[in-house]
PDB file of C-alpha atoms in Angstrom:
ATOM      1  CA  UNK A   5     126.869 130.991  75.722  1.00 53.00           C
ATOM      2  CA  UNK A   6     123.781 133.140  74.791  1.00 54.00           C
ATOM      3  CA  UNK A   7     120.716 133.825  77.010  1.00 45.00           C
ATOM      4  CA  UNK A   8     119.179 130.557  75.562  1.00 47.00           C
ATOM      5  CA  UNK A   9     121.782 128.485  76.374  1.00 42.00           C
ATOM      6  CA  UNK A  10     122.263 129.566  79.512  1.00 42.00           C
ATOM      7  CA  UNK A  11     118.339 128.494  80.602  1.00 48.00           C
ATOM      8  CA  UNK A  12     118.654 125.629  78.693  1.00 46.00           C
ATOM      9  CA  UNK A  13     121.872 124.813  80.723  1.00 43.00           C
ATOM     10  CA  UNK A  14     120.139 125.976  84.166  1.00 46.00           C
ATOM     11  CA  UNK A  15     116.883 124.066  83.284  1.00 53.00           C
ATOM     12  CA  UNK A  16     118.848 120.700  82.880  1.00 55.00           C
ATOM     13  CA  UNK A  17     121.131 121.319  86.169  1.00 54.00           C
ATOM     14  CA  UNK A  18     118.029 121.490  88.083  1.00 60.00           C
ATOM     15  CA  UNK A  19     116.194 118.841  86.123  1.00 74.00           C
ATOM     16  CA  UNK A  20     119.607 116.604  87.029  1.00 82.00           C
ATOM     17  CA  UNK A  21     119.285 118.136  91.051  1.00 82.00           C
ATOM     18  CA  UNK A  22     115.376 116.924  90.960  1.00 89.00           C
ATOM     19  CA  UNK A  23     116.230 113.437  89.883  1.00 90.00           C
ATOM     20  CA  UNK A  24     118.420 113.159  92.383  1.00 88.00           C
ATOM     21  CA  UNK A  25     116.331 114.206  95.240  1.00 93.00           C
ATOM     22  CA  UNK A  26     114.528 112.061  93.791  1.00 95.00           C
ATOM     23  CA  UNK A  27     116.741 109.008  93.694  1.00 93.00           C
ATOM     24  CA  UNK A  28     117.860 109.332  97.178  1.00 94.00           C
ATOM     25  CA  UNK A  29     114.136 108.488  98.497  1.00 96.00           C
ATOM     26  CA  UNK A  30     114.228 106.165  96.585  1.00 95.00           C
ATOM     27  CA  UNK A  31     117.387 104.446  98.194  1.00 95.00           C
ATOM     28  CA  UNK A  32     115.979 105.495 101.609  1.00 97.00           C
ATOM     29  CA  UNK A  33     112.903 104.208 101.335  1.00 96.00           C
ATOM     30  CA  UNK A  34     114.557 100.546  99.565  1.00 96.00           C
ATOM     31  CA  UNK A  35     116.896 100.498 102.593  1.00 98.00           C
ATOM     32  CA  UNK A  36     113.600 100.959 104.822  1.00 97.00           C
ATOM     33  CA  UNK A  37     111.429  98.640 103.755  1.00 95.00           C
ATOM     34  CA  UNK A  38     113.568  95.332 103.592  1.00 95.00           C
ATOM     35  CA  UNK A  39     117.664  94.331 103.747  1.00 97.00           C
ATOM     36  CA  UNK A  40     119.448  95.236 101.106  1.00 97.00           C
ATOM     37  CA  UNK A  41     120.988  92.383  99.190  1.00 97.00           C
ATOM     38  CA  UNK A  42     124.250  91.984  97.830  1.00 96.00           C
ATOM     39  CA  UNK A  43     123.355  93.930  94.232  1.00 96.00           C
ATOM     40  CA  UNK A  44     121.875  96.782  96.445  1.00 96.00           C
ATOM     41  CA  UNK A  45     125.142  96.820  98.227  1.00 96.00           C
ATOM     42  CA  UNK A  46     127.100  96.989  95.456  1.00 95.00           C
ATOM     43  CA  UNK A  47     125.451  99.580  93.942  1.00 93.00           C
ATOM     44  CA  UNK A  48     125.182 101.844  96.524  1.00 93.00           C
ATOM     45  CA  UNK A  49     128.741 101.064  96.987  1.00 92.00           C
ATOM     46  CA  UNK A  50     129.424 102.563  93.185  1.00 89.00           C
ATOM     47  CA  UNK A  51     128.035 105.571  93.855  1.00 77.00           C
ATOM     48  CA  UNK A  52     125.032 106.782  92.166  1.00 56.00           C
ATOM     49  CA  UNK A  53     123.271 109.724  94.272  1.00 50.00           C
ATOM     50  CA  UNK A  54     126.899 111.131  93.654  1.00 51.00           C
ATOM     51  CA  UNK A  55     125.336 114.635  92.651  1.00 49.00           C
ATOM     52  CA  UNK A  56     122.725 115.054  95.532  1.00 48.00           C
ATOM     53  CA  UNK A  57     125.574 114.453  98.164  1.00 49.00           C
ATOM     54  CA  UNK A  58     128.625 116.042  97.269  1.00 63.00           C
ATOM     55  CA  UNK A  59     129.628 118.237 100.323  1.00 73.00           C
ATOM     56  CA  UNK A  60     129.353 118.873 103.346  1.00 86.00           C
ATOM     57  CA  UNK A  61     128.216 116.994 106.372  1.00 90.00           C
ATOM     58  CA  UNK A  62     125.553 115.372 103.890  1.00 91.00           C
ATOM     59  CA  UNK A  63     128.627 114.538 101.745  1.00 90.00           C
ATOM     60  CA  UNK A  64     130.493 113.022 104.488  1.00 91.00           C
ATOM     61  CA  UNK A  65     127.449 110.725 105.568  1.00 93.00           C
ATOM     62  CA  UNK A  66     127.257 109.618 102.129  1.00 92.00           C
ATOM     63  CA  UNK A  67     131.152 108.078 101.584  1.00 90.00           C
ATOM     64  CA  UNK A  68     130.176 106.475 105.186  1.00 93.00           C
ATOM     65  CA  UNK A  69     127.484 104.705 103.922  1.00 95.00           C
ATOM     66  CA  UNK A  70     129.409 104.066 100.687  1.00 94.00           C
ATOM     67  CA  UNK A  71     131.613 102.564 103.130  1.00 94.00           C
ATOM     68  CA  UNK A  72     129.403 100.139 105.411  1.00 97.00           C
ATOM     69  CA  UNK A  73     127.721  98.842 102.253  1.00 96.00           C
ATOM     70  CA  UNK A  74     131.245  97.972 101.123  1.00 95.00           C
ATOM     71  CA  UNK A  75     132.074  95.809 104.210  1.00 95.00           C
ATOM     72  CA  UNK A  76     128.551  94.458 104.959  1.00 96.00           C
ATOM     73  CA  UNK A  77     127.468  91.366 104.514  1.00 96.00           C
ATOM     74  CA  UNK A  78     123.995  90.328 103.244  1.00 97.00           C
ATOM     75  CA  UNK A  79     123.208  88.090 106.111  1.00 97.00           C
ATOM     76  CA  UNK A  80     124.431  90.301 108.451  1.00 97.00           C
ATOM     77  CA  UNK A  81     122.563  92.797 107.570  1.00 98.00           C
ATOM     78  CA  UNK A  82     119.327  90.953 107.130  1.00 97.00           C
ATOM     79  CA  UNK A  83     119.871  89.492 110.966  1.00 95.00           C
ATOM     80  CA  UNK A  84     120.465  93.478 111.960  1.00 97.00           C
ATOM     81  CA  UNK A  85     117.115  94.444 110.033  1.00 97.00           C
ATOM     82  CA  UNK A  86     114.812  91.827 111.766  1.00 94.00           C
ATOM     83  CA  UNK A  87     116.264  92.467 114.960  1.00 94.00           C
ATOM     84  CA  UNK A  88     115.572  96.227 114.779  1.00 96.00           C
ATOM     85  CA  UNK A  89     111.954  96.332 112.705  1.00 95.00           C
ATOM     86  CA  UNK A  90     110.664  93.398 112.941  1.00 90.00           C
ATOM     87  CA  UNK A  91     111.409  91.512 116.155  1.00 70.00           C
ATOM     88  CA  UNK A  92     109.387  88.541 117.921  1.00 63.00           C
ATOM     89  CA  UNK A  93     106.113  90.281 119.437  1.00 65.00           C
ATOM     90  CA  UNK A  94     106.895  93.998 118.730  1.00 78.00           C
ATOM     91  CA  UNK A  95     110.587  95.419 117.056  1.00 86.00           C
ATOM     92  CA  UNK A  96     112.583  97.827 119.017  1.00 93.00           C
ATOM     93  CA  UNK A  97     112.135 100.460 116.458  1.00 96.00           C
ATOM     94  CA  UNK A  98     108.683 100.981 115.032  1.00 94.00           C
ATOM     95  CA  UNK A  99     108.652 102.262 111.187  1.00 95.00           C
ATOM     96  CA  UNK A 100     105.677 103.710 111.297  1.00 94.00           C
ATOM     97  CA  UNK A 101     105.486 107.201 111.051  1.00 93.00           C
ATOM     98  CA  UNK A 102     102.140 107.317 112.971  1.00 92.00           C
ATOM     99  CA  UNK A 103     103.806 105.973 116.208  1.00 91.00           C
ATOM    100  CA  UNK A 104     106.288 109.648 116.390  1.00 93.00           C
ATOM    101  CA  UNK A 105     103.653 112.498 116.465  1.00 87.00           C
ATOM    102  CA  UNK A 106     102.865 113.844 118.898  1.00 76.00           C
ATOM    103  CA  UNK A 107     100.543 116.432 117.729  1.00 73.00           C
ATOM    104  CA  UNK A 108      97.316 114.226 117.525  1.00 73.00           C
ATOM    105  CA  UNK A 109      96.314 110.657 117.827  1.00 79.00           C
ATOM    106  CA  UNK A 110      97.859 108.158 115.569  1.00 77.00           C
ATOM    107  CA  UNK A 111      94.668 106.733 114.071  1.00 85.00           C
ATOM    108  CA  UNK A 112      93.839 110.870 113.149  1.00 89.00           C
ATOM    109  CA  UNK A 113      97.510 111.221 111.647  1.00 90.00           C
ATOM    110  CA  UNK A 114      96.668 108.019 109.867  1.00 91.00           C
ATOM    111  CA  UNK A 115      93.295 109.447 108.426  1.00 92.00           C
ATOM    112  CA  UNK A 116      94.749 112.897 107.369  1.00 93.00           C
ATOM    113  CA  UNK A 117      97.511 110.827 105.240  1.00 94.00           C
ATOM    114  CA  UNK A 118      95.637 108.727 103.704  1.00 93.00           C
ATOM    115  CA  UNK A 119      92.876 111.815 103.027  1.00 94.00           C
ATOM    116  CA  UNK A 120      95.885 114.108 101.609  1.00 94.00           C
ATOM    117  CA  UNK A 121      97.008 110.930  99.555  1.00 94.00           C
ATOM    118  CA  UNK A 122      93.574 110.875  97.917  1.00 93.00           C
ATOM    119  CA  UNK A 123      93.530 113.986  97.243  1.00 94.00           C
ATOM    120  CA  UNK A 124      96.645 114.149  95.229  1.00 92.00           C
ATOM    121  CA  UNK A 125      95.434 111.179  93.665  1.00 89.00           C
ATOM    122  CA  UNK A 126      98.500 109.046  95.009  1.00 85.00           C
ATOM    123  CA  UNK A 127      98.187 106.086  97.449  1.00 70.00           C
ATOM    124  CA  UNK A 128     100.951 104.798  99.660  1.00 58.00           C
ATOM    125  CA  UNK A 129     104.582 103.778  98.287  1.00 51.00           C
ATOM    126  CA  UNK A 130     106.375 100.622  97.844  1.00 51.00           C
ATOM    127  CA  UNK A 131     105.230  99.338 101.241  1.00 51.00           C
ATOM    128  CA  UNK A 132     101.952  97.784  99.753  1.00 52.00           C
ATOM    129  CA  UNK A 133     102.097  95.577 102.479  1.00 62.00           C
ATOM    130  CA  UNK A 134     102.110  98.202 105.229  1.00 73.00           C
ATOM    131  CA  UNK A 135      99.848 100.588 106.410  1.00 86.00           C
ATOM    132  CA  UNK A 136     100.235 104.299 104.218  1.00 91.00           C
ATOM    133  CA  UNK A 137     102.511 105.760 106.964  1.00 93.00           C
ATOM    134  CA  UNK A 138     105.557 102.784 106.952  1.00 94.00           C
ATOM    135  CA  UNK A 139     108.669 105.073 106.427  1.00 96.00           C
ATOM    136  CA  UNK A 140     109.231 103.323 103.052  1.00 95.00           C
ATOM    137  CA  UNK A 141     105.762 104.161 102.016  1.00 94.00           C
ATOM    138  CA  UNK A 142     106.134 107.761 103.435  1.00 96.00           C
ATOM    139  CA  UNK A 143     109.408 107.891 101.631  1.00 96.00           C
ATOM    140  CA  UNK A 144     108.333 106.913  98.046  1.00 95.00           C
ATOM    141  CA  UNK A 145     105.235 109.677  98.414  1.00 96.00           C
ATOM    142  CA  UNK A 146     108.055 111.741  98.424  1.00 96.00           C
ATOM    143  CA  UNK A 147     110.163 110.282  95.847  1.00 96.00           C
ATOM    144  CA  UNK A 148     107.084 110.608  93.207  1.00 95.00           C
ATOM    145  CA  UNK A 149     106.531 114.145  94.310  1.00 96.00           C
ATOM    146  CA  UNK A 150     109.700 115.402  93.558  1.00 96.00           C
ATOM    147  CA  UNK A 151     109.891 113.408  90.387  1.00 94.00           C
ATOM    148  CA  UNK A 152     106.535 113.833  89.186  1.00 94.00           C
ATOM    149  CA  UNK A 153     107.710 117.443  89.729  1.00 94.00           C
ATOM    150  CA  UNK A 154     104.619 117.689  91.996  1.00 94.00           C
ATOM    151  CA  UNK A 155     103.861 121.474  92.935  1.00 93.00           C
ATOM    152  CA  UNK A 156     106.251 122.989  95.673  1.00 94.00           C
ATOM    153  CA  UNK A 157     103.366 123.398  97.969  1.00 94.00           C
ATOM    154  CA  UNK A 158     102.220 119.767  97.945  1.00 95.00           C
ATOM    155  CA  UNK A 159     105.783 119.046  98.450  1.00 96.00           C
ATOM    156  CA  UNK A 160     106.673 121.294 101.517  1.00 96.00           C
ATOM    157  CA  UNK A 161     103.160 120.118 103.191  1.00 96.00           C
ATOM    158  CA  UNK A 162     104.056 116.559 102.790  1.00 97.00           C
ATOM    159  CA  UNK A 163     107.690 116.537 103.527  1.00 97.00           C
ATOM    160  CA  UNK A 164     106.430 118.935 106.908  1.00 95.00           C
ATOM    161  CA  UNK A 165     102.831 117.415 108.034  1.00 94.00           C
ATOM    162  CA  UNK A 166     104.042 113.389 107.115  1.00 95.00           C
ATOM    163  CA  UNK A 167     107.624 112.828 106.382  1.00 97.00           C
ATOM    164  CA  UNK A 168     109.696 114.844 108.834  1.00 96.00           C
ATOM    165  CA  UNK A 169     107.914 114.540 111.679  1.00 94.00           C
ATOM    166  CA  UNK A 170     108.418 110.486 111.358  1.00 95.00           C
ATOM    167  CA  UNK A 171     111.176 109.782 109.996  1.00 97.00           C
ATOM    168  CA  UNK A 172     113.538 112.514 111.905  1.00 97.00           C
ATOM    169  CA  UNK A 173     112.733 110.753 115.230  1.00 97.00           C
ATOM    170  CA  UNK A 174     112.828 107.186 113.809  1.00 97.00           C
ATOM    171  CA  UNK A 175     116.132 108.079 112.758  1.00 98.00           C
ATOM    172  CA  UNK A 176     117.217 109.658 115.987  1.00 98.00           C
ATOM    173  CA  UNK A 177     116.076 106.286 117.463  1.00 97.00           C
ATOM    174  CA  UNK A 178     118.274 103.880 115.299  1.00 98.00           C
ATOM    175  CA  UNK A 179     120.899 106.316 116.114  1.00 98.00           C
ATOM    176  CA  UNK A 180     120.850 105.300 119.912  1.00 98.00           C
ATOM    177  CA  UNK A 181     120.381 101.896 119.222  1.00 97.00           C
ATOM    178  CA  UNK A 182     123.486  99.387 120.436  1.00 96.00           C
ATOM    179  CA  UNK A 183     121.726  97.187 118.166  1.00 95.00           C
ATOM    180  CA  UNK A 184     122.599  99.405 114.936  1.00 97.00           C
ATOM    181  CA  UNK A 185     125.467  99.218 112.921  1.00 97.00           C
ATOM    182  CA  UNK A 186     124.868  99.418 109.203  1.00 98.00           C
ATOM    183  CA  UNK A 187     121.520 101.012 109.660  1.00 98.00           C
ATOM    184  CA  UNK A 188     123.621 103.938 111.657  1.00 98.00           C
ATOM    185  CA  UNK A 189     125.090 105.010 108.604  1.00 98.00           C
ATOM    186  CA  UNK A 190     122.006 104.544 106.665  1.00 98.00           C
ATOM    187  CA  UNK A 191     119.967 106.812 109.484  1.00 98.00           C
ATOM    188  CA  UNK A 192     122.999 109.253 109.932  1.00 98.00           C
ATOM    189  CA  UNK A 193     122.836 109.789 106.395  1.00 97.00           C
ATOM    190  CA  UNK A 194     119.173 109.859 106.105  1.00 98.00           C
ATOM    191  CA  UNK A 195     119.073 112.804 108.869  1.00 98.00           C
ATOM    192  CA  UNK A 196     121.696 114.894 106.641  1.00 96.00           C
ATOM    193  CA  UNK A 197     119.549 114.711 103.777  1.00 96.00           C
ATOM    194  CA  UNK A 198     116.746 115.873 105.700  1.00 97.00           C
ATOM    195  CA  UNK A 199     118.441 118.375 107.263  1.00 96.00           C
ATOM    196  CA  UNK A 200     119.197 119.920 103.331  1.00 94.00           C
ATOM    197  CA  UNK A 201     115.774 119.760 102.540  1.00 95.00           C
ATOM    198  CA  UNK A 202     114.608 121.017 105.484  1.00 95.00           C
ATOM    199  CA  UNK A 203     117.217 124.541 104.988  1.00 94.00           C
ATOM    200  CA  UNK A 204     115.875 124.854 101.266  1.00 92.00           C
ATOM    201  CA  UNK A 205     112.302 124.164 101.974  1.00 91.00           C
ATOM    202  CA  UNK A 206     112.160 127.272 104.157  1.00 88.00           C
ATOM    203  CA  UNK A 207     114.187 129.227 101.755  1.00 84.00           C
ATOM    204  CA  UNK A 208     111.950 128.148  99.119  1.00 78.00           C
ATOM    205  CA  UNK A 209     108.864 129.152 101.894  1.00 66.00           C
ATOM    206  CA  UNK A 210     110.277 132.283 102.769  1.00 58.00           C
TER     207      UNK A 210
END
């Protein structure tokens, strides 16, 4: 292989390792914003963000929820959602990013989002519905700024001033819950692919 090969060959494996950062947001924030149904299931069940979770503990938390979406059922699942982010009054576990810092005021963390958003020229995610800082929202920022092959600056202020900072301690929450079962796996998983781009982030920043 000559010296042109071999970039051609390194630009596509990280073209292939993009898309599937990219992809896995993308499941995240589906899996965030409403039940999965039985084609989700399945899917996820086939495999698909094989690449992006391979090894390691993050490989591990994948197969699990490989697993749960193998044994769940729709209903289920749906019933398990409402109870934990939607509730009667107010849900157990908020998915609002806003409602975790602790840094400033939520309204303030609100403002800076949406101000960075504009900025960028992006406005929030698949959550239309939702305020800019719902965790499915939050997540498919993300997924467009990897994708869109965004600068790596834009992407390590995002993923550390709006993503992590939410969606760590949401997960943490869901975690504790006796009330989780399939969304567990889907937040155990979610924290191991956090905790990846968390270690190459500050590679990348140092």
């Amino acid at each position: 292989m000559n010296a042109r090969q071999t970039t051609a060959a390194s630009d596509a494996a990280g073209a292939a390792q993009e898309a599937g950062r990219a992809d896995v947001y993308a499941i995240i924030g589906r899996l965030f914003y409403h039940a999965p149904d039985a084609s989700l299931l399945a899917a996820i069940k086939a495999g698909g963000a094989e690449e992006a979770a391979a090894h390691g503990p993050l490989g591990a938390a994948w197969r699990a929820l490989r697993e749960a979406c193998a044994t769940a059922e729709p209903a289920s699942v749906a019933r398990e959602f409402d109870n934990l982010f939607v509730g009667v009054g107010k849900s157990e576990i908020t998915p609002f990013t806003s409602h975790y810092v602790t840094e400033t005021a939520p309204d303030r963390h609100l403002v800076q989002l949406r101000q960075v958003l504009a900025s960028w020229d992006l406005r929030g995610g698949s959550a239309a519905a939702e305020t800019e800082d719902h965790i499915s929202g939050i997540c498919d920022v993300m997924r467009h700024l990897v994708g869109d092959n965004r600068p790596l600056d834009q992407q390590l202020l995002f993923f550390n001033q709006f993503l992590r900072p939410g969606l760590v301690p949401f997960c943490e929450a869901i975690v504790r819950s006796a009330n989780a079962s399939f969304y567990r796996c889907v937040a155990q998983f979610t924290l191991a692919f956090l905790a990846v781009e968390h270690a190459a982030f500050e590679m990348e920043d140092g």
